């Protein structure tokens, strides 16, 4: 089974703190994604990566950055957390973009910024 | 043109009922239409998907109906059970689209099936 692991399930951070959300996948997938999920707004793509050290902006990249130093690991960084970044964050991965589009999600990281 | 519009936002049915969730899209280049199911506290998981060369696909109690001319597709859950209570997301993308092939998600439908 494909496994996408988000190491932190629940975090509480203070406004202005730097926050790291880590994600690891074990299926040698080329693509990795970070989404944000909010009630009524669905799943919004923050950043994605098609290869190591490559990244592309999604629909809502403002206030976020990402890092992909190894193929299996994709980190989401909030440089200076703000209360409007309180949300559930979902990491996902998928095989080559040329092999179809099924993506596999982790279980989510609930972030509260106070 | 990249949006996928999903309705209703929430849905309550009795056990055994047939909830129907609808989605509409604009981009005629989309050729892959999956549905994801998300239980509370979990990430979404692929439930069923359809390609536009067929009008219907069934997997167990779940059926996707696809209307290419209307650019609409829907999910039907036959004989719904309380265990089907979850949030359902439709999505669309261009298969083999490379960097342009990211899934575009609808905003989700929260389904509650009452015993």
Short mmCIF file of N, CA, C and O in Angstrom, two decimals, chain A residues 7-113:
data_model
loop_
_atom_site.label_atom_id
_atom_site.label_comp_id
_atom_site.label_asym_id
_atom_site.label_seq_id
_atom_site.Cartn_x
_atom_site.Cartn_y
_atom_site.Cartn_z
N UNK A 7 4.35 13.65 9.79
CA UNK A 7 4.88 13.32 11.11
C UNK A 7 4.15 14.03 12.23
O UNK A 7 4.02 13.48 13.32
N UNK A 8 3.65 15.22 11.99
CA UNK A 8 2.95 15.95 13.05
C UNK A 8 1.46 15.98 12.75
O UNK A 8 1.06 16.52 11.72
N UNK A 9 0.65 15.39 13.59
CA UNK A 9 -0.80 15.40 13.36
C UNK A 9 -1.46 16.65 13.93
O UNK A 9 -2.39 17.18 13.33
N UNK A 10 -0.99 17.10 15.08
CA UNK A 10 -1.60 18.26 15.73
C UNK A 10 -0.48 19.18 16.24
O UNK A 10 0.41 18.73 16.96
N UNK A 11 -0.57 20.45 15.84
CA UNK A 11 0.42 21.42 16.29
C UNK A 11 -0.28 22.70 16.73
O UNK A 11 -1.28 23.10 16.12
N UNK A 12 0.26 23.32 17.76
CA UNK A 12 -0.18 24.64 18.18
C UNK A 12 1.05 25.54 18.19
O UNK A 12 2.04 25.23 18.87
N UNK A 13 0.99 26.61 17.42
CA UNK A 13 2.14 27.50 17.28
C UNK A 13 1.70 28.93 17.56
O UNK A 13 0.52 29.28 17.45
N UNK A 14 2.67 29.75 17.90
CA UNK A 14 2.37 31.15 18.16
C UNK A 14 2.56 31.98 16.89
O UNK A 14 3.38 31.65 16.03
N UNK A 15 1.82 33.06 16.81
CA UNK A 15 1.96 34.01 15.71
C UNK A 15 3.42 34.44 15.58
O UNK A 15 4.07 34.76 16.58
N UNK A 16 3.93 34.41 14.35
CA UNK A 16 5.29 34.80 14.09
C UNK A 16 6.30 33.68 14.12
O UNK A 16 7.44 33.85 13.67
N UNK A 17 5.93 32.53 14.65
CA UNK A 17 6.85 31.40 14.69
C UNK A 17 7.07 30.83 13.29
O UNK A 17 6.20 30.92 12.43
N UNK A 18 8.22 30.21 13.07
CA UNK A 18 8.50 29.47 11.85
C UNK A 18 8.03 28.03 12.07
O UNK A 18 8.37 27.41 13.08
N UNK A 19 7.25 27.54 11.13
CA UNK A 19 6.64 26.22 11.30
C UNK A 19 7.07 25.32 10.15
O UNK A 19 7.06 25.73 8.98
N UNK A 20 7.45 24.11 10.49
CA UNK A 20 7.82 23.10 9.49
C UNK A 20 6.82 21.95 9.57
O UNK A 20 6.60 21.37 10.62
N UNK A 21 6.22 21.62 8.43
CA UNK A 21 5.39 20.43 8.33
C UNK A 21 6.10 19.45 7.41
O UNK A 21 6.44 19.78 6.27
N UNK A 22 6.32 18.23 7.93
CA UNK A 22 7.11 17.25 7.21
C UNK A 22 6.23 16.15 6.62
O UNK A 22 5.25 15.73 7.24
N UNK A 23 6.62 15.68 5.46
CA UNK A 23 5.87 14.63 4.78
C UNK A 23 6.84 13.68 4.11
O UNK A 23 7.80 14.12 3.45
N UNK A 24 6.58 12.39 4.28
CA UNK A 24 7.42 11.36 3.65
C UNK A 24 6.51 10.35 2.95
O UNK A 24 5.51 9.92 3.52
N UNK A 25 6.89 9.96 1.72
CA UNK A 25 6.17 8.91 1.01
C UNK A 25 7.13 7.76 0.70
O UNK A 25 8.32 7.99 0.48
N UNK A 26 6.56 6.54 0.70
CA UNK A 26 7.41 5.36 0.59
C UNK A 26 7.26 4.62 -0.72
O UNK A 26 7.64 3.44 -0.82
N UNK A 27 6.68 5.26 -1.74
CA UNK A 27 6.42 4.56 -2.99
C UNK A 27 7.24 5.08 -4.16
O UNK A 27 6.91 4.83 -5.30
N UNK A 28 8.29 5.82 -3.86
CA UNK A 28 9.16 6.31 -4.92
C UNK A 28 8.40 7.16 -5.95
O UNK A 28 8.71 7.17 -7.13
N UNK A 29 7.38 7.86 -5.47
CA UNK A 29 6.60 8.72 -6.36
C UNK A 29 7.38 9.96 -6.73
O UNK A 29 8.12 10.52 -5.92
N UNK A 30 7.19 10.40 -7.97
CA UNK A 30 7.90 11.58 -8.43
C UNK A 30 7.24 12.88 -7.96
O UNK A 30 7.91 13.87 -7.71
N UNK A 31 5.90 12.86 -7.89
CA UNK A 31 5.18 14.09 -7.58
C UNK A 31 4.79 14.16 -6.12
O UNK A 31 4.35 13.16 -5.54
N UNK A 32 4.92 15.32 -5.54
CA UNK A 32 4.42 15.53 -4.19
C UNK A 32 3.72 16.88 -4.13
O UNK A 32 4.05 17.81 -4.86
N UNK A 33 2.73 16.96 -3.22
CA UNK A 33 1.84 18.11 -3.16
C UNK A 33 1.57 18.51 -1.70
O UNK A 33 1.56 17.66 -0.81
N UNK A 34 1.32 19.78 -1.49
CA UNK A 34 0.77 20.25 -0.24
C UNK A 34 -0.54 20.98 -0.52
O UNK A 34 -0.60 21.88 -1.36
N UNK A 35 -1.60 20.54 0.19
CA UNK A 35 -2.92 21.16 0.12
C UNK A 35 -3.29 21.72 1.48
O UNK A 35 -2.84 21.24 2.52
N UNK A 36 -4.18 22.66 1.41
CA UNK A 36 -4.80 23.18 2.62
C UNK A 36 -6.30 22.91 2.52
O UNK A 36 -6.89 23.11 1.45
N UNK A 37 -6.90 22.43 3.63
CA UNK A 37 -8.33 22.13 3.62
C UNK A 37 -9.05 22.97 4.66
O UNK A 37 -8.71 22.92 5.85
N UNK A 38 -10.02 23.74 4.22
CA UNK A 38 -10.83 24.56 5.11
C UNK A 38 -12.30 24.31 4.80
O UNK A 38 -12.67 24.12 3.64
N UNK A 39 -13.16 24.34 5.82
CA UNK A 39 -14.60 24.10 5.60
C UNK A 39 -15.17 25.05 4.56
O UNK A 39 -14.96 26.26 4.62
N UNK A 40 -15.89 24.49 3.60
CA UNK A 40 -16.53 25.31 2.58
C UNK A 40 -15.61 25.74 1.45
O UNK A 40 -16.09 26.25 0.43
N UNK A 41 -14.32 25.54 1.62
CA UNK A 41 -13.36 25.95 0.58
C UNK A 41 -12.71 24.76 -0.10
O UNK A 41 -11.98 24.92 -1.08
N UNK A 42 -12.94 23.57 0.44
CA UNK A 42 -12.40 22.38 -0.20
C UNK A 42 -10.90 22.25 -0.04
O UNK A 42 -10.31 22.70 0.94
N UNK A 43 -10.28 21.65 -1.06
CA UNK A 43 -8.84 21.41 -1.06
C UNK A 43 -8.18 22.43 -1.98
O UNK A 43 -8.47 22.48 -3.17
N UNK A 44 -7.30 23.19 -1.42
CA UNK A 44 -6.60 24.22 -2.21
C UNK A 44 -5.11 23.89 -2.25
O UNK A 44 -4.48 23.66 -1.23
N UNK A 45 -4.56 23.91 -3.46
CA UNK A 45 -3.17 23.52 -3.67
C UNK A 45 -2.24 24.67 -3.32
O UNK A 45 -2.38 25.77 -3.85
N UNK A 46 -1.27 24.38 -2.45
CA UNK A 46 -0.33 25.41 -2.01
C UNK A 46 0.92 25.39 -2.89
O UNK A 46 1.29 26.38 -3.51
N UNK A 47 1.58 24.24 -2.92
CA UNK A 47 2.79 24.04 -3.73
C UNK A 47 2.81 22.59 -4.19
O UNK A 47 2.22 21.72 -3.57
N UNK A 48 3.53 22.34 -5.27
CA UNK A 48 3.79 20.98 -5.68
C UNK A 48 5.20 20.86 -6.25
O UNK A 48 5.85 21.86 -6.56
N UNK A 49 5.62 19.62 -6.38
CA UNK A 49 6.99 19.35 -6.83
C UNK A 49 6.98 18.12 -7.71
O UNK A 49 6.41 17.09 -7.35
N UNK A 50 7.63 18.21 -8.86
CA UNK A 50 7.71 17.08 -9.77
C UNK A 50 9.06 16.39 -9.73
O UNK A 50 9.27 15.39 -10.40
N UNK A 51 9.97 16.93 -8.95
CA UNK A 51 11.28 16.30 -8.88
C UNK A 51 12.03 16.92 -7.71
O UNK A 51 11.66 17.98 -7.20
N UNK A 52 13.10 16.25 -7.34
CA UNK A 52 13.92 16.76 -6.25
C UNK A 52 14.39 18.16 -6.60
O UNK A 52 14.78 18.45 -7.74
N UNK A 53 14.35 19.01 -5.62
CA UNK A 53 14.80 20.40 -5.72
C UNK A 53 13.96 21.24 -6.67
O UNK A 53 14.29 22.39 -6.93
N UNK A 54 12.88 20.69 -7.17
CA UNK A 54 11.99 21.47 -8.02
C UNK A 54 10.71 21.76 -7.26
O UNK A 54 10.23 20.93 -6.48
N UNK A 55 10.15 22.93 -7.48
CA UNK A 55 8.90 23.29 -6.85
C UNK A 55 8.14 24.25 -7.76
O UNK A 55 8.75 25.00 -8.52
N UNK A 56 6.83 24.18 -7.66
CA UNK A 56 6.00 25.10 -8.41
C UNK A 56 4.87 25.58 -7.53
O UNK A 56 4.35 24.82 -6.70
N UNK A 57 4.48 26.83 -7.71
CA UNK A 57 3.40 27.40 -6.93
C UNK A 57 2.06 26.82 -7.36
O UNK A 57 1.82 26.59 -8.54
N UNK A 58 1.22 26.60 -6.36
CA UNK A 58 -0.15 26.22 -6.62
C UNK A 58 -1.06 27.43 -6.61
O UNK A 58 -0.65 28.51 -7.05
N UNK A 59 -2.26 27.26 -6.08
CA UNK A 59 -3.24 28.34 -6.12
C UNK A 59 -3.08 29.35 -4.99
O UNK A 59 -3.47 30.51 -5.14
N UNK A 60 -2.52 28.92 -3.86
CA UNK A 60 -2.44 29.81 -2.69
C UNK A 60 -1.05 29.73 -2.06
O UNK A 60 -0.90 29.39 -0.89
N UNK A 61 0.02 30.13 -2.76
CA UNK A 61 1.37 29.98 -2.20
C UNK A 61 1.79 31.06 -1.22
O UNK A 61 2.79 30.90 -0.50
N UNK A 62 1.03 32.14 -1.15
CA UNK A 62 1.47 33.28 -0.32
C UNK A 62 1.59 32.87 1.15
O UNK A 62 0.67 32.31 1.73
N UNK A 63 2.73 33.20 1.75
CA UNK A 63 2.96 32.89 3.15
C UNK A 63 3.57 31.53 3.41
O UNK A 63 3.82 31.17 4.56
N UNK A 64 3.80 30.78 2.32
CA UNK A 64 4.35 29.43 2.43
C UNK A 64 5.59 29.28 1.54
O UNK A 64 5.74 29.99 0.55
N UNK A 65 6.44 28.34 1.91
CA UNK A 65 7.50 27.89 1.02
C UNK A 65 7.63 26.38 1.20
O UNK A 65 7.02 25.81 2.11
N UNK A 66 8.39 25.74 0.34
CA UNK A 66 8.56 24.30 0.41
C UNK A 66 10.01 23.93 0.18
O UNK A 66 10.80 24.72 -0.33
N UNK A 67 10.32 22.70 0.54
CA UNK A 67 11.67 22.18 0.33
C UNK A 67 11.56 20.72 -0.05
O UNK A 67 10.83 19.96 0.60
N UNK A 68 12.29 20.33 -1.08
CA UNK A 68 12.35 18.92 -1.46
C UNK A 68 13.79 18.57 -1.78
O UNK A 68 14.24 18.66 -2.91
N UNK A 69 14.50 18.17 -0.74
CA UNK A 69 15.91 17.81 -0.87
C UNK A 69 16.09 16.35 -1.25
O UNK A 69 17.12 15.98 -1.84
N UNK A 70 15.12 15.51 -0.89
CA UNK A 70 15.14 14.09 -1.24
C UNK A 70 13.81 13.73 -1.88
O UNK A 70 12.79 14.35 -1.60
N UNK A 71 13.83 12.73 -2.74
CA UNK A 71 12.65 12.36 -3.51
C UNK A 71 11.47 12.02 -2.60
O UNK A 71 10.32 12.34 -2.90
N UNK A 72 11.73 11.37 -1.48
CA UNK A 72 10.65 10.87 -0.64
C UNK A 72 10.13 11.91 0.35
O UNK A 72 9.13 11.67 1.01
N UNK A 73 10.76 13.05 0.46
CA UNK A 73 10.43 14.00 1.51
C UNK A 73 10.08 15.36 0.94
O UNK A 73 10.82 15.91 0.12
N UNK A 74 8.97 15.93 1.43
CA UNK A 74 8.50 17.23 0.96
C UNK A 74 8.03 18.00 2.18
O UNK A 74 7.13 17.57 2.89
N UNK A 75 8.67 19.13 2.42
CA UNK A 75 8.38 19.90 3.62
C UNK A 75 7.66 21.20 3.26
O UNK A 75 8.01 21.85 2.27
N UNK A 76 6.70 21.55 4.08
CA UNK A 76 6.00 22.83 3.95
C UNK A 76 6.48 23.73 5.08
O UNK A 76 6.53 23.31 6.23
N UNK A 77 6.81 24.96 4.72
CA UNK A 77 7.37 25.90 5.69
C UNK A 77 6.49 27.14 5.75
O UNK A 77 6.17 27.74 4.70
N UNK A 78 6.10 27.50 6.96
CA UNK A 78 5.43 28.78 7.20
C UNK A 78 6.47 29.68 7.84
O UNK A 78 6.88 29.46 8.98
N UNK A 79 6.96 30.65 7.08
CA UNK A 79 8.07 31.46 7.54
C UNK A 79 7.73 32.25 8.80
O UNK A 79 8.53 32.40 9.70
N UNK A 80 6.51 32.76 8.86
CA UNK A 80 6.06 33.54 10.01
C UNK A 80 4.57 33.29 10.15
O UNK A 80 3.76 33.93 9.50
N UNK A 81 4.23 32.31 11.00
CA UNK A 81 2.86 31.85 11.07
C UNK A 81 1.90 32.97 11.49
O UNK A 81 2.22 33.81 12.34
N UNK A 82 0.73 32.95 10.87
CA UNK A 82 -0.30 33.91 11.22
C UNK A 82 -1.59 33.15 11.52
O UNK A 82 -1.77 31.99 11.12
N UNK A 83 -2.50 33.80 12.23
CA UNK A 83 -3.72 33.12 12.65
C UNK A 83 -4.56 32.65 11.46
O UNK A 83 -5.27 31.65 11.56
N UNK A 84 -4.47 33.34 10.33
CA UNK A 84 -5.25 32.91 9.18
C UNK A 84 -4.65 31.69 8.47
O UNK A 84 -5.18 31.22 7.46
N UNK A 85 -3.57 31.18 9.02
CA UNK A 85 -3.00 29.93 8.52
C UNK A 85 -3.42 28.74 9.38
O UNK A 85 -2.95 27.61 9.14
N UNK A 86 -4.27 28.98 10.35
CA UNK A 86 -4.87 27.88 11.11
C UNK A 86 -5.72 27.06 10.16
O UNK A 86 -6.65 27.58 9.53
N UNK A 87 -5.39 25.78 10.03
CA UNK A 87 -6.06 24.96 9.02
C UNK A 87 -5.60 23.51 9.15
O UNK A 87 -4.73 23.19 9.96
N UNK A 88 -6.18 22.66 8.31
CA UNK A 88 -5.64 21.31 8.15
C UNK A 88 -4.82 21.28 6.87
O UNK A 88 -5.27 21.74 5.82
N UNK A 89 -3.63 20.73 6.97
CA UNK A 89 -2.71 20.65 5.84
C UNK A 89 -2.56 19.19 5.43
O UNK A 89 -2.29 18.31 6.26
N UNK A 90 -2.72 18.96 4.15
CA UNK A 90 -2.65 17.60 3.60
C UNK A 90 -1.49 17.50 2.63
O UNK A 90 -1.37 18.29 1.70
N UNK A 91 -0.66 16.50 2.85
CA UNK A 91 0.40 16.17 1.90
C UNK A 91 -0.10 15.04 1.01
O UNK A 91 -0.91 14.21 1.43
N UNK A 92 0.36 15.01 -0.23
CA UNK A 92 -0.05 13.94 -1.14
C UNK A 92 1.11 13.63 -2.08
O UNK A 92 2.02 14.44 -2.27
N UNK A 93 1.03 12.44 -2.68
CA UNK A 93 2.03 12.07 -3.68
C UNK A 93 1.36 11.32 -4.82
O UNK A 93 0.25 10.79 -4.66
N UNK A 94 2.02 11.30 -5.96
CA UNK A 94 1.51 10.53 -7.09
C UNK A 94 2.70 10.10 -7.96
O UNK A 94 3.78 10.69 -7.89
N UNK A 95 2.50 9.05 -8.76
CA UNK A 95 3.57 8.60 -9.63
C UNK A 95 3.89 9.64 -10.72
O UNK A 95 3.38 10.76 -10.68
N UNK A 96 4.63 9.23 -11.67
CA UNK A 96 5.00 10.13 -12.76
C UNK A 96 3.79 10.85 -13.32
O UNK A 96 2.71 10.26 -13.44
N UNK A 97 3.93 12.11 -13.68
CA UNK A 97 2.79 12.81 -14.29
C UNK A 97 2.35 12.19 -15.59
O UNK A 97 1.27 12.50 -16.09
N UNK A 98 3.12 11.29 -16.11
CA UNK A 98 2.74 10.65 -17.36
C UNK A 98 2.17 9.25 -17.14
O UNK A 98 2.10 8.45 -18.06
N UNK A 99 1.74 8.97 -15.91
CA UNK A 99 1.17 7.65 -15.63
C UNK A 99 -0.22 7.76 -15.06
O UNK A 99 -0.69 6.89 -14.36
N UNK A 100 -0.92 8.82 -15.32
CA UNK A 100 -2.25 8.99 -14.76
C UNK A 100 -2.21 9.94 -13.58
O UNK A 100 -1.17 10.47 -13.22
N UNK A 101 -3.36 10.13 -12.96
CA UNK A 101 -3.46 11.24 -12.02
C UNK A 101 -3.89 10.87 -10.62
O UNK A 101 -4.17 11.74 -9.85
N UNK A 102 -3.97 9.60 -10.27
CA UNK A 102 -4.37 9.24 -8.91
C UNK A 102 -3.35 9.77 -7.93
O UNK A 102 -2.15 9.57 -8.09
N UNK A 103 -3.81 10.49 -6.94
CA UNK A 103 -2.91 10.96 -5.90
C UNK A 103 -3.30 10.33 -4.57
O UNK A 103 -4.46 9.98 -4.35
N UNK A 104 -2.33 10.19 -3.70
CA UNK A 104 -2.49 9.51 -2.42
C UNK A 104 -2.18 10.51 -1.31
O UNK A 104 -1.11 11.12 -1.29
N UNK A 105 -3.14 10.66 -0.41
CA UNK A 105 -3.02 11.65 0.64
C UNK A 105 -2.52 11.05 1.95
O UNK A 105 -2.79 9.89 2.27
N UNK A 106 -1.83 11.87 2.71
CA UNK A 106 -1.56 11.56 4.11
C UNK A 106 -2.79 11.83 4.95
O UNK A 106 -3.85 12.22 4.43
N UNK A 107 -2.66 11.65 6.25
CA UNK A 107 -3.82 11.80 7.14
C UNK A 107 -4.03 13.23 7.61
O UNK A 107 -5.01 13.50 8.29
N UNK A 108 -3.14 14.12 7.27
CA UNK A 108 -3.35 15.52 7.58
C UNK A 108 -2.62 15.98 8.83
O UNK A 108 -2.36 15.19 9.75
N UNK A 109 -2.30 17.26 8.84
CA UNK A 109 -1.70 17.91 10.00
C UNK A 109 -2.59 19.09 10.38
O UNK A 109 -2.81 19.99 9.56
N UNK A 110 -3.11 19.04 11.61
CA UNK A 110 -3.96 20.13 12.08
C UNK A 110 -3.08 21.19 12.74
O UNK A 110 -2.43 20.92 13.74
N UNK A 111 -3.06 22.37 12.17
CA UNK A 111 -2.25 23.46 12.71
C UNK A 111 -3.14 24.54 13.28
O UNK A 111 -4.04 25.03 12.60
N UNK A 112 -2.88 24.91 14.52
CA UNK A 112 -3.56 26.04 15.15
C UNK A 112 -2.51 27.09 15.46
O UNK A 112 -1.50 26.80 16.11
N UNK A 113 -2.73 28.31 14.97
CA UNK A 113 -1.82 29.42 15.24
C UNK A 113 -2.54 30.38 16.20
O UNK A 113 -3.62 30.88 15.90
#
